[in-house]
PDB file of C-alpha atoms and ligand atoms in Angstrom:
ATOM      1  CA  MET A  94      -9.450   9.845-112.596  1.00 98.00           C
ATOM      2  CA  ILE A  95      -8.963  10.194-116.314  1.00 98.00           C
ATOM      3  CA  TYR A  96     -11.672  10.771-118.883  1.00 98.00           C
ATOM      4  CA  LEU A  97     -11.007   8.229-121.652  1.00 98.00           C
ATOM      5  CA  ASN A  98     -13.280   8.253-124.705  1.00 98.00           C
ATOM      6  CA  ASP A  99     -16.703   8.265-123.019  1.00 96.00           C
ATOM      7  CA  GLU A 100     -16.062   7.520-119.373  1.00 98.00           C
ATOM      8  CA  LEU A 101     -14.077   8.308-116.279  1.00 98.00           C
ATOM      9  CA  VAL A 102     -11.576   5.603-115.415  1.00 98.00           C
ATOM     10  CA  PRO A 103      -8.957   5.318-112.661  1.00 98.00           C
ATOM     11  CA  LYS A 104      -5.490   6.484-113.695  1.00 97.00           C
ATOM     12  CA  ASN A 105      -4.027   2.961-113.787  1.00 98.00           C
ATOM     13  CA  LYS A 106      -6.848   1.769-116.038  1.00 97.00           C
ATOM     14  CA  ALA A 107      -6.521   4.652-118.502  1.00 98.00           C
ATOM     15  CA  LEU A 108      -4.727   2.667-121.196  1.00 98.00           C
ATOM     16  CA  ILE A 109      -4.620   3.070-124.963  1.00 98.00           C
ATOM     17  CA  SER A 110      -3.450   0.860-127.817  1.00 98.00           C
ATOM     18  CA  VAL A 111       0.167   0.634-129.032  1.00 98.00           C
ATOM     19  CA  PHE A 112      -1.432   0.949-132.487  1.00 98.00           C
ATOM     20  CA  ASP A 113      -2.722   4.423-131.670  1.00 98.00           C
ATOM     21  CA  HIS A 114      -1.437   6.778-134.362  1.00 98.00           C
ATOM     22  CA  GLY A 115      -0.880   9.392-131.657  1.00 98.00           C
ATOM     23  CA  PHE A 116       1.829   7.068-130.333  1.00 98.00           C
ATOM     24  CA  LEU A 117       3.075   5.815-133.706  1.00 98.00           C
ATOM     25  CA  TYR A 118       3.151   9.137-135.573  1.00 98.00           C
ATOM     26  CA  GLY A 119       2.309  11.992-133.181  1.00 98.00           C
ATOM     27  CA  ASP A 120      -0.914  12.226-135.188  1.00 98.00           C
ATOM     28  CA  GLY A 121      -3.269  14.249-133.025  1.00 98.00           C
ATOM     29  CA  ILE A 122      -3.871  17.536-131.254  1.00 98.00           C
ATOM     30  CA  TYR A 123      -4.235  18.921-127.746  1.00 98.00           C
ATOM     31  CA  GLU A 124      -5.069  21.908-125.568  1.00 98.00           C
ATOM     32  CA  THR A 125      -3.903  22.944-122.103  1.00 98.00           C
ATOM     33  CA  LEU A 126      -6.409  24.881-119.997  1.00 98.00           C
ATOM     34  CA  ARG A 127      -6.396  26.411-116.531  1.00 98.00           C
ATOM     35  CA  ALA A 128      -9.227  26.420-113.990  1.00 98.00           C
ATOM     36  CA  TYR A 129      -9.376  29.030-111.238  1.00 97.00           C
ATOM     37  CA  ASN A 130     -11.813  28.460-108.349  1.00 96.00           C
ATOM     38  CA  GLY A 131     -13.596  25.751-110.272  1.00 96.00           C
ATOM     39  CA  VAL A 132     -14.035  27.823-113.445  1.00 97.00           C
ATOM     40  CA  VAL A 133     -12.131  27.051-116.641  1.00 98.00           C
ATOM     41  CA  PHE A 134     -10.674  30.323-117.921  1.00 98.00           C
ATOM     42  CA  ARG A 135     -11.527  31.294-121.519  1.00 98.00           C
ATOM     43  CA  PHE A 136     -12.958  27.845-122.182  1.00 98.00           C
ATOM     44  CA  ASP A 137     -14.599  28.871-125.467  1.00 98.00           C
ATOM     45  CA  GLU A 138     -11.365  30.213-126.929  1.00 98.00           C
ATOM     46  CA  HIS A 139      -9.483  27.022-126.061  1.00 98.00           C
ATOM     47  CA  LEU A 140     -12.244  24.923-127.612  1.00 98.00           C
ATOM     48  CA  GLU A 141     -12.262  27.081-130.735  1.00 98.00           C
ATOM     49  CA  ARG A 142      -8.523  26.528-131.083  1.00 98.00           C
ATOM     50  CA  LEU A 143      -8.955  22.782-130.455  1.00 98.00           C
ATOM     51  CA  PHE A 144     -11.531  22.544-133.242  1.00 98.00           C
ATOM     52  CA  ARG A 145      -9.363  24.660-135.548  1.00 98.00           C
ATOM     53  CA  SER A 146      -6.332  22.423-134.907  1.00 98.00           C
ATOM     54  CA  ALA A 147      -8.529  19.380-135.634  1.00 98.00           C
ATOM     55  CA  PHE A 148      -9.769  20.947-138.864  1.00 98.00           C
ATOM     56  CA  MET A 149      -6.193  21.685-139.957  1.00 98.00           C
ATOM     57  CA  ILE A 150      -5.266  17.977-139.665  1.00 98.00           C
ATOM     58  CA  SER A 151      -8.611  16.727-141.060  1.00 98.00           C
ATOM     59  CA  LEU A 152      -9.589  15.121-137.757  1.00 98.00           C
ATOM     60  CA  THR A 153     -13.212  14.954-136.694  1.00 98.00           C
ATOM     61  CA  ILE A 154     -13.577  15.459-132.945  1.00 98.00           C
ATOM     62  CA  PRO A 155     -16.062  12.861-131.720  1.00 96.00           C
ATOM     63  CA  LYS A 156     -17.793  15.328-129.359  1.00 98.00           C
ATOM     64  CA  THR A 157     -19.432  18.743-129.429  1.00 98.00           C
ATOM     65  CA  SER A 158     -18.044  21.746-127.511  1.00 98.00           C
ATOM     66  CA  GLU A 159     -20.815  21.365-124.934  1.00 98.00           C
ATOM     67  CA  GLU A 160     -20.024  17.686-124.439  1.00 98.00           C
ATOM     68  CA  ILE A 161     -16.337  18.474-123.998  1.00 98.00           C
ATOM     69  CA  LYS A 162     -17.148  21.198-121.451  1.00 98.00           C
ATOM     70  CA  GLN A 163     -19.284  18.797-119.455  1.00 98.00           C
ATOM     71  CA  ALA A 164     -16.642  16.086-119.592  1.00 98.00           C
ATOM     72  CA  VAL A 165     -13.942  18.517-118.370  1.00 98.00           C
ATOM     73  CA  TYR A 166     -16.055  19.648-115.408  1.00 97.00           C
ATOM     74  CA  GLU A 167     -16.926  16.019-114.622  1.00 98.00           C
ATOM     75  CA  THR A 168     -13.226  15.133-114.586  1.00 98.00           C
ATOM     76  CA  MET A 169     -12.370  18.060-112.297  1.00 98.00           C
ATOM     77  CA  LYS A 170     -15.213  17.125-109.984  1.00 97.00           C
ATOM     78  CA  ALA A 171     -14.162  13.458-109.854  1.00 98.00           C
ATOM     79  CA  ASN A 172     -10.668  14.619-108.886  1.00 98.00           C
ATOM     80  CA  ARG A 173     -12.028  17.251-106.442  1.00 97.00           C
ATOM     81  CA  GLN A 174     -10.056  20.008-108.157  1.00 97.00           C
ATOM     82  CA  GLU A 175     -10.782  23.743-108.175  1.00 96.00           C
ATOM     83  CA  ASP A 176      -7.423  25.142-109.270  1.00 98.00           C
ATOM     84  CA  ALA A 177      -6.415  22.816-112.021  1.00 98.00           C
ATOM     85  CA  VAL A 178      -4.421  22.359-115.186  1.00 98.00           C
ATOM     86  CA  ILE A 179      -6.422  20.427-117.734  1.00 98.00           C
ATOM     87  CA  ARG A 180      -5.175  18.736-120.839  1.00 98.00           C
ATOM     88  CA  ILE A 181      -7.480  17.587-123.612  1.00 99.00           C
ATOM     89  CA  SER A 182      -5.739  15.291-126.099  1.00 98.00           C
ATOM     90  CA  ILE A 183      -7.287  13.771-129.199  1.00 98.00           C
ATOM     91  CA  SER A 184      -5.363  11.383-131.391  1.00 98.00           C
ATOM     92  CA  ARG A 185      -6.239   9.787-134.713  1.00 98.00           C
ATOM     93  CA  GLY A 186      -6.917   6.551-132.813  1.00 98.00           C
ATOM     94  CA  ALA A 187      -5.798   2.956-133.285  1.00 98.00           C
ATOM     95  CA  GLY A 188      -5.261   1.487-136.736  1.00 98.00           C
ATOM     96  CA  PRO A 189      -2.827  -0.634-138.730  1.00 98.00           C
ATOM     97  CA  ILE A 190       0.663   0.709-139.474  1.00 98.00           C
ATOM     98  CA  GLY A 191       0.504   3.310-142.236  1.00 98.00           C
ATOM     99  CA  LEU A 192      -0.006   7.039-142.497  1.00 98.00           C
ATOM    100  CA  ASP A 193      -3.465   7.079-144.030  1.00 98.00           C
ATOM    101  CA  PRO A 194      -5.848   8.633-141.466  1.00 98.00           C
ATOM    102  CA  ASP A 195      -8.650   6.451-142.868  1.00 98.00           C
ATOM    103  CA  LEU A 196      -6.902   3.457-141.262  1.00 98.00           C
ATOM    104  CA  CYS A 197      -8.151   4.727-137.907  1.00 98.00           C
ATOM    105  CA  PRO A 198     -11.940   4.548-137.546  1.00 98.00           C
ATOM    106  CA  LYS A 199     -12.212   6.123-134.080  1.00 98.00           C
ATOM    107  CA  PRO A 200     -10.194   8.981-132.533  1.00 98.00           C
ATOM    108  CA  THR A 201      -8.922   8.534-128.979  1.00 98.00           C
ATOM    109  CA  PHE A 202     -10.227  11.241-126.652  1.00 98.00           C
ATOM    110  CA  VAL A 203      -8.533  11.945-123.298  1.00 98.00           C
ATOM    111  CA  ILE A 204      -8.988  14.532-120.546  1.00 98.00           C
ATOM    112  CA  MET A 205      -6.459  14.734-117.727  1.00 98.00           C
ATOM    113  CA  SER A 206      -6.740  17.200-114.892  1.00 98.00           C
ATOM    114  CA  GLY A 207      -4.128  17.863-112.234  1.00 98.00           C
ATOM    115  CA  GLU A 208      -3.929  20.198-109.262  1.00 98.00           C
ATOM    116  CA  PHE A 209      -2.314  23.493-110.331  1.00 98.00           C
ATOM    117  CA  LYS A 210       1.092  23.870-108.701  1.00 97.00           C
ATOM    118  CA  GLU A 211       2.371  27.430-108.321  1.00 97.00           C
ATOM    119  CA  TYR A 212       5.666  28.247-110.035  1.00 98.00           C
ATOM    120  CA  PRO A 213       8.434  29.217-107.593  1.00 97.00           C
ATOM    121  CA  LYS A 214       7.887  32.817-106.398  1.00 96.00           C
ATOM    122  CA  GLN A 215      11.444  33.765-107.276  1.00 95.00           C
ATOM    123  CA  TYR A 216      10.713  33.177-110.969  1.00 96.00           C
ATOM    124  CA  TYR A 217       8.283  36.085-110.828  1.00 96.00           C
ATOM    125  CA  GLN A 218      10.478  38.185-108.522  1.00 94.00           C
ATOM    126  CA  LYS A 219      13.813  37.802-110.303  1.00 94.00           C
ATOM    127  CA  GLY A 220      12.838  36.622-113.750  1.00 96.00           C
ATOM    128  CA  ILE A 221      13.834  33.405-115.459  1.00 97.00           C
ATOM    129  CA  LYS A 222      16.757  32.670-117.735  1.00 97.00           C
ATOM    130  CA  ILE A 223      16.030  31.900-121.372  1.00 98.00           C
ATOM    131  CA  ALA A 224      18.276  30.906-124.275  1.00 98.00           C
ATOM    132  CA  ILE A 225      18.023  31.628-127.976  1.00 98.00           C
ATOM    133  CA  VAL A 226      18.560  28.180-129.456  1.00 98.00           C
ATOM    134  CA  ASN A 227      19.762  26.880-132.818  1.00 98.00           C
ATOM    135  CA  THR A 228      16.680  24.733-133.412  1.00 98.00           C
ATOM    136  CA  ARG A 229      14.448  26.739-135.764  1.00 98.00           C
ATOM    137  CA  ARG A 230      10.696  26.872-135.220  1.00 98.00           C
ATOM    138  CA  ASN A 231       8.867  24.656-137.703  1.00 98.00           C
ATOM    139  CA  PHE A 232       8.441  26.368-141.060  1.00 97.00           C
ATOM    140  CA  LYS A 233       4.773  27.288-141.222  1.00 95.00           C
ATOM    141  CA  ASP A 234       4.249  25.844-144.700  1.00 95.00           C
ATOM    142  CA  ALA A 235       5.649  22.508-143.475  1.00 96.00           C
ATOM    143  CA  LEU A 236       4.011  22.065-140.068  1.00 97.00           C
ATOM    144  CA  ASN A 237       2.087  25.165-139.062  1.00 98.00           C
ATOM    145  CA  PRO A 238       2.759  26.120-135.404  1.00 98.00           C
ATOM    146  CA  GLN A 239      -0.902  27.189-135.297  1.00 98.00           C
ATOM    147  CA  ILE A 240      -1.740  23.486-135.119  1.00 98.00           C
ATOM    148  CA  LYS A 241      -1.386  22.543-131.450  1.00 98.00           C
ATOM    149  CA  SER A 242      -0.272  19.080-132.439  1.00 98.00           C
ATOM    150  CA  LEU A 243       0.838  16.043-130.430  1.00 98.00           C
ATOM    151  CA  ASN A 244       4.004  16.112-132.510  1.00 96.00           C
ATOM    152  CA  PHE A 245       6.217  18.219-130.248  1.00 97.00           C
ATOM    153  CA  LEU A 246       9.716  17.148-131.289  1.00 98.00           C
ATOM    154  CA  ASN A 247      10.552  20.590-132.669  1.00 98.00           C
ATOM    155  CA  ASN A 248       9.877  22.076-129.238  1.00 98.00           C
ATOM    156  CA  ILE A 249      11.538  19.197-127.365  1.00 98.00           C
ATOM    157  CA  LEU A 250      14.784  19.614-129.341  1.00 98.00           C
ATOM    158  CA  ALA A 251      14.743  23.317-128.442  1.00 98.00           C
ATOM    159  CA  LYS A 252      14.069  22.478-124.787  1.00 98.00           C
ATOM    160  CA  ILE A 253      17.039  20.087-124.715  1.00 98.00           C
ATOM    161  CA  GLU A 254      19.298  22.873-126.025  1.00 98.00           C
ATOM    162  CA  ALA A 255      17.963  25.323-123.443  1.00 98.00           C
ATOM    163  CA  LYS A 256      18.500  22.846-120.613  1.00 98.00           C
ATOM    164  CA  ASP A 257      22.073  22.162-121.771  1.00 98.00           C
ATOM    165  CA  ARG A 258      22.689  25.899-121.434  1.00 97.00           C
ATOM    166  CA  GLY A 259      21.119  26.143-117.986  1.00 97.00           C
ATOM    167  CA  ALA A 260      18.075  28.043-119.244  1.00 98.00           C
ATOM    168  CA  TYR A 261      14.480  27.443-118.218  1.00 98.00           C
ATOM    169  CA  GLU A 262      12.910  28.172-121.595  1.00 98.00           C
ATOM    170  CA  ALA A 263      14.182  28.313-125.158  1.00 98.00           C
ATOM    171  CA  VAL A 264      13.386  30.954-127.733  1.00 98.00           C
ATOM    172  CA  MET A 265      13.244  29.724-131.291  1.00 98.00           C
ATOM    173  CA  MET A 266      13.863  31.830-134.379  1.00 98.00           C
ATOM    174  CA  ASN A 267      11.994  31.105-137.577  1.00 98.00           C
ATOM    175  CA  TYR A 268      13.828  30.001-140.740  1.00 97.00           C
ATOM    176  CA  ARG A 269      14.482  33.658-141.650  1.00 97.00           C
ATOM    177  CA  GLU A 270      16.071  34.470-138.283  1.00 98.00           C
ATOM    178  CA  TYR A 271      13.084  36.341-136.919  1.00 98.00           C
ATOM    179  CA  VAL A 272      12.153  35.769-133.276  1.00 98.00           C
ATOM    180  CA  ALA A 273       9.290  33.241-133.137  1.00 98.00           C
ATOM    181  CA  GLU A 274       8.351  31.790-129.745  1.00 98.00           C
ATOM    182  CA  GLY A 275       9.278  29.576-126.813  1.00 98.00           C
ATOM    183  CA  THR A 276       8.782  25.815-126.563  1.00 98.00           C
ATOM    184  CA  ILE A 277       5.513  26.268-124.661  1.00 98.00           C
ATOM    185  CA  SER A 278       5.193  30.049-124.546  1.00 98.00           C
ATOM    186  CA  ASN A 279       4.919  33.284-126.502  1.00 99.00           C
ATOM    187  CA  ILE A 280       7.456  36.058-126.076  1.00 99.00           C
ATOM    188  CA  PHE A 281       7.096  39.817-125.523  1.00 98.00           C
ATOM    189  CA  PHE A 282       9.531  42.668-124.976  1.00 98.00           C
ATOM    190  CA  VAL A 283       9.374  46.366-124.185  1.00 97.00           C
ATOM    191  CA  LYS A 284      11.313  48.880-126.246  1.00 96.00           C
ATOM    192  CA  ASP A 285      10.834  52.634-125.955  1.00 94.00           C
ATOM    193  CA  LYS A 286       7.636  52.133-123.949  1.00 93.00           C
ATOM    194  CA  ALA A 287       6.045  50.016-126.725  1.00 98.00           C
ATOM    195  CA  LEU A 288       5.073  46.384-126.203  1.00 98.00           C
ATOM    196  CA  CYS A 289       6.497  44.231-129.013  1.00 98.00           C
ATOM    197  CA  THR A 290       5.724  40.625-129.905  1.00 99.00           C
ATOM    198  CA  PRO A 291       6.212  38.468-133.015  1.00 98.00           C
ATOM    199  CA  ALA A 292       3.297  38.593-135.453  1.00 98.00           C
ATOM    200  CA  VAL A 293       1.370  35.342-135.925  1.00 98.00           C
ATOM    201  CA  ASP A 294       2.545  35.023-139.542  1.00 97.00           C
ATOM    202  CA  VAL A 295       6.173  34.730-138.381  1.00 98.00           C
ATOM    203  CA  GLY A 296       5.044  31.153-137.629  1.00 98.00           C
ATOM    204  CA  ILE A 297       3.910  30.864-134.006  1.00 98.00           C
ATOM    205  CA  LEU A 298       0.994  29.584-131.980  1.00 98.00           C
ATOM    206  CA  ASP A 299      -1.485  32.406-131.474  1.00 97.00           C
ATOM    207  CA  GLY A 300      -1.513  32.037-127.686  1.00 98.00           C
ATOM    208  CA  ILE A 301      -4.727  32.788-125.835  1.00 98.00           C
ATOM    209  CA  THR A 302      -2.716  34.423-123.047  1.00 98.00           C
ATOM    210  CA  ARG A 303      -0.886  36.434-125.725  1.00 98.00           C
ATOM    211  CA  ARG A 304      -4.151  37.836-127.050  1.00 98.00           C
ATOM    212  CA  ILE A 305      -5.367  38.756-123.560  1.00 98.00           C
ATOM    213  CA  ILE A 306      -2.076  40.551-122.851  1.00 98.00           C
ATOM    214  CA  ILE A 307      -2.278  42.483-126.129  1.00 98.00           C
ATOM    215  CA  ASP A 308      -5.834  43.577-125.255  1.00 98.00           C
ATOM    216  CA  ALA A 309      -4.802  44.566-121.727  1.00 98.00           C
ATOM    217  CA  ALA A 310      -1.890  46.620-123.083  1.00 98.00           C
ATOM    218  CA  LYS A 311      -4.100  48.453-125.583  1.00 98.00           C
ATOM    219  CA  GLU A 312      -6.656  49.166-122.860  1.00 98.00           C
ATOM    220  CA  ALA A 313      -3.860  50.640-120.739  1.00 97.00           C
ATOM    221  CA  GLY A 314      -2.855  52.937-123.604  1.00 98.00           C
ATOM    222  CA  ILE A 315       0.393  51.074-124.314  1.00 98.00           C
ATOM    223  CA  ASP A 316       1.516  51.039-127.921  1.00 98.00           C
ATOM    224  CA  VAL A 317       1.530  47.418-129.224  1.00 98.00           C
ATOM    225  CA  LYS A 318       3.714  46.298-132.121  1.00 98.00           C
ATOM    226  CA  GLU A 319       3.141  42.855-133.632  1.00 98.00           C
ATOM    227  CA  GLY A 320       5.910  42.387-136.154  1.00 98.00           C
ATOM    228  CA  ARG A 321       9.226  40.897-137.173  1.00 98.00           C
ATOM    229  CA  PHE A 322      12.063  41.153-134.697  1.00 98.00           C
ATOM    230  CA  ARG A 323      15.693  40.053-134.527  1.00 98.00           C
ATOM    231  CA  LYS A 324      17.456  38.528-131.572  1.00 97.00           C
ATOM    232  CA  GLU A 325      19.302  41.839-131.039  1.00 97.00           C
ATOM    233  CA  ASP A 326      15.915  43.415-130.306  1.00 98.00           C
ATOM    234  CA  LEU A 327      15.574  40.985-127.396  1.00 97.00           C
ATOM    235  CA  TYR A 328      19.137  41.603-126.160  1.00 97.00           C
ATOM    236  CA  ASN A 329      18.539  45.371-126.171  1.00 96.00           C
ATOM    237  CA  ALA A 330      15.038  45.310-124.703  1.00 96.00           C
ATOM    238  CA  GLN A 331      14.175  47.157-121.503  1.00 96.00           C
ATOM    239  CA  GLU A 332      11.863  44.340-120.377  1.00 97.00           C
ATOM    240  CA  VAL A 333      11.196  40.814-121.626  1.00 97.00           C
ATOM    241  CA  PHE A 334       8.567  38.300-120.557  1.00 98.00           C
ATOM    242  CA  ILE A 335       6.985  35.088-121.774  1.00 98.00           C
ATOM    243  CA  SER A 336       3.356  34.015-121.521  1.00 98.00           C
ATOM    244  CA  ASN A 337       1.164  30.966-121.482  1.00 98.00           C
ATOM    245  CA  THR A 338      -1.975  29.616-119.846  1.00 98.00           C
ATOM    246  CA  THR A 339      -0.221  28.345-116.713  1.00 98.00           C
ATOM    247  CA  MET A 340       2.653  30.865-116.316  1.00 98.00           C
ATOM    248  CA  GLU A 341       0.451  33.851-117.187  1.00 98.00           C
ATOM    249  CA  VAL A 342       3.115  36.611-117.422  1.00 98.00           C
ATOM    250  CA  MET A 343       6.589  35.333-116.537  1.00 98.00           C
ATOM    251  CA  PRO A 344       9.387  37.930-116.439  1.00 97.00           C
ATOM    252  CA  VAL A 345      12.730  37.149-118.076  1.00 97.00           C
ATOM    253  CA  GLY A 346      15.864  38.271-116.222  1.00 96.00           C
ATOM    254  CA  GLU A 347      18.529  36.922-118.523  1.00 97.00           C
ATOM    255  CA  ILE A 348      18.867  35.921-122.183  1.00 97.00           C
ATOM    256  CA  ASP A 349      22.002  34.065-123.284  1.00 96.00           C
ATOM    257  CA  ASP A 350      23.864  35.471-120.239  1.00 90.00           C
ATOM    258  CA  ILE A 351      22.798  39.026-121.065  1.00 95.00           C
ATOM    259  CA  LYS A 352      20.977  40.683-118.176  1.00 95.00           C
ATOM    260  CA  ILE A 353      17.725  42.426-119.029  1.00 94.00           C
ATOM    261  CA  GLY A 354      17.033  45.932-117.620  1.00 80.00           C
ATOM    262  CA  THR A 355      14.991  46.181-114.447  1.00 69.00           C
ATOM    263  CA  LYS A 356      13.335  42.917-113.584  1.00 68.00           C
ATOM    264  CA  PRO A 357      10.526  42.455-113.455  1.00 82.00           C
ATOM    265  CA  GLY A 358       9.950  45.674-115.355  1.00 93.00           C
ATOM    266  CA  ARG A 359       7.205  48.199-114.718  1.00 95.00           C
ATOM    267  CA  ILE A 360       5.161  47.305-117.805  1.00 97.00           C
ATOM    268  CA  THR A 361       5.592  43.559-117.188  1.00 97.00           C
ATOM    269  CA  LYS A 362       4.240  43.971-113.653  1.00 97.00           C
ATOM    270  CA  ALA A 363       1.366  46.188-114.789  1.00 98.00           C
ATOM    271  CA  LEU A 364       0.363  43.687-117.478  1.00 98.00           C
ATOM    272  CA  HIS A 365       0.485  40.772-115.072  1.00 98.00           C
ATOM    273  CA  SER A 366      -1.805  42.665-112.665  1.00 98.00           C
ATOM    274  CA  ALA A 367      -4.138  43.505-115.547  1.00 98.00           C
ATOM    275  CA  TYR A 368      -4.153  39.824-116.548  1.00 98.00           C
ATOM    276  CA  LYS A 369      -5.022  38.732-113.003  1.00 98.00           C
ATOM    277  CA  LYS A 370      -7.834  41.296-112.938  1.00 98.00           C
ATOM    278  CA  LYS A 371      -9.231  39.862-116.173  1.00 98.00           C
ATOM    279  CA  VAL A 372      -9.125  36.375-114.657  1.00 98.00           C
ATOM    280  CA  ALA A 373     -10.933  37.560-111.508  1.00 98.00           C
ATOM    281  CA  GLU A 374     -13.587  39.369-113.546  1.00 97.00           C
ATOM    282  CA  TYR A 375     -14.126  36.346-115.803  1.00 97.00           C
ATOM    283  CA  ILE A 376     -14.515  34.002-112.824  1.00 96.00           C
ATOM    284  CA  ARG A 377     -16.951  36.445-111.164  1.00 95.00           C
ATOM    285  CA  GLN A 378     -19.070  36.681-114.336  1.00 94.00           C
ATOM    286  CA  CYS A 379     -19.139  32.895-114.788  1.00 92.00           C
ATOM    287  CA  ARG A 380     -20.164  32.351-111.171  1.00 83.00           C
ATOM    288  CA  LEU A 381     -22.969  34.923-111.509  1.00 83.00           C
ATOM    289  CA  HIS A 382     -24.123  33.092-114.611  1.00 78.00           C
ATOM    290  CA  ILE A 383     -24.108  29.722-112.797  1.00 69.00           C
ATOM    291  CA  LYS A 384     -26.222  31.197-109.956  1.00 62.00           C
TER     292      LYS A 384
HETATM  293  N1  PDD B 650       1.534  25.657-124.415  1.00 61.88           N
HETATM  294  N2  PDD B 650       3.476  28.653-127.977  1.00 61.88           N
HETATM  295  C1  PDD B 650       3.553  27.314-127.839  1.00 61.88           C
HETATM  296  C2  PDD B 650       4.438  26.540-128.745  1.00 61.88           C
HETATM  297  C3  PDD B 650       2.768  26.664-126.853  1.00 61.88           C
HETATM  298  O1  PDD B 650       2.842  25.335-126.734  1.00 61.88           O
HETATM  299  C4  PDD B 650       1.945  27.455-126.004  1.00 61.88           C
HETATM  300  C5  PDD B 650       1.085  26.832-124.943  1.00 61.88           C
HETATM  301  C6  PDD B 650       1.906  28.849-126.181  1.00 61.88           C
HETATM  302  C7  PDD B 650       1.021  29.742-125.347  1.00 61.88           C
HETATM  303  O2  PDD B 650      -0.344  29.517-125.620  1.00 61.88           O
HETATM  304  P1  PDD B 650      -1.483  29.820-124.536  1.00 61.88           P
HETATM  305  O3  PDD B 650      -1.285  31.236-124.078  1.00 61.88           O
HETATM  306  O4  PDD B 650      -2.734  29.664-125.288  1.00 61.88           O
HETATM  307  O5  PDD B 650      -1.290  28.839-123.424  1.00 61.88           O
HETATM  308  C8  PDD B 650       2.678  29.402-127.195  1.00 61.88           C
HETATM  309  C9  PDD B 650       0.744  24.960-123.426  1.00 61.88           C
HETATM  310  C10 PDD B 650       0.680  25.667-122.111  1.00 61.88           C
HETATM  311  C11 PDD B 650       1.264  23.542-123.317  1.00 61.88           C
HETATM  312  O6  PDD B 650       1.967  23.124-124.214  1.00 61.88           O
HETATM  313  O7  PDD B 650       0.910  22.854-122.381  1.00 61.88           O
END
């Protein structure tokens, strides 16, 4: 079942207009969330980011946070899902051809939830291959990567390059040749025992997983450096990993045919365990609250 605007409808009846500006112009925003044991992890943070993305494109979300929460849980329940990946998409809605948002009186609101499928174990055991691609991450004063927008061509072009080179994920540089992020992930590396990751103002999405990892590292007494890094920093790193809501902490074994130290590295493993602990604790707290 799909939640479309105000109701649950069967998948084959979840249809939207060809005049939807999400389709015509990529005019809209989205969030991807993960539920563990029937509890959506860090729901509030994802909703905050959804509302911030909406604000940044002058889109009024036709529901409150509470209404969205209810609708997400209703969708999961209708699909009998406990471990799920949820996508909330909101587009400008249907309207005549033309860029003016005022042409579209009503945003289109969609929730999709699917059973979470584990990534292959070997990805975590051996690390994935990534490629530093030529496609630059969108310049933040043109289309800010902080907007989780439906317009994903920048990332898709990078993904195509990565696939052509036999890599699972791409890493994009920003326009000044500083490491930015992956197509659907943030990037971290370990150098001299410090955990390094591009600062948000390099022009990246401030990943929710990224923030949790930074907190976990600080709690473990690991030095964290958010800054500006070159691709050579990645090539010479002792450990590299990427992060997002569904992958959590995914070790990288190879970048552009250069093998990365021990994989998965000690700090990568420790941070993934710490992340899993935070998930377990969050789920436990939420369940206590429900009871
Ligand atoms: N992508 N950077 C980009 C460009 C992303 O699209 C994502 C998430 C991230 C990581 O953010 P988070 O830790 O909050 O998931 C970083 C989601 C998973 C997606 O596109 O479906």
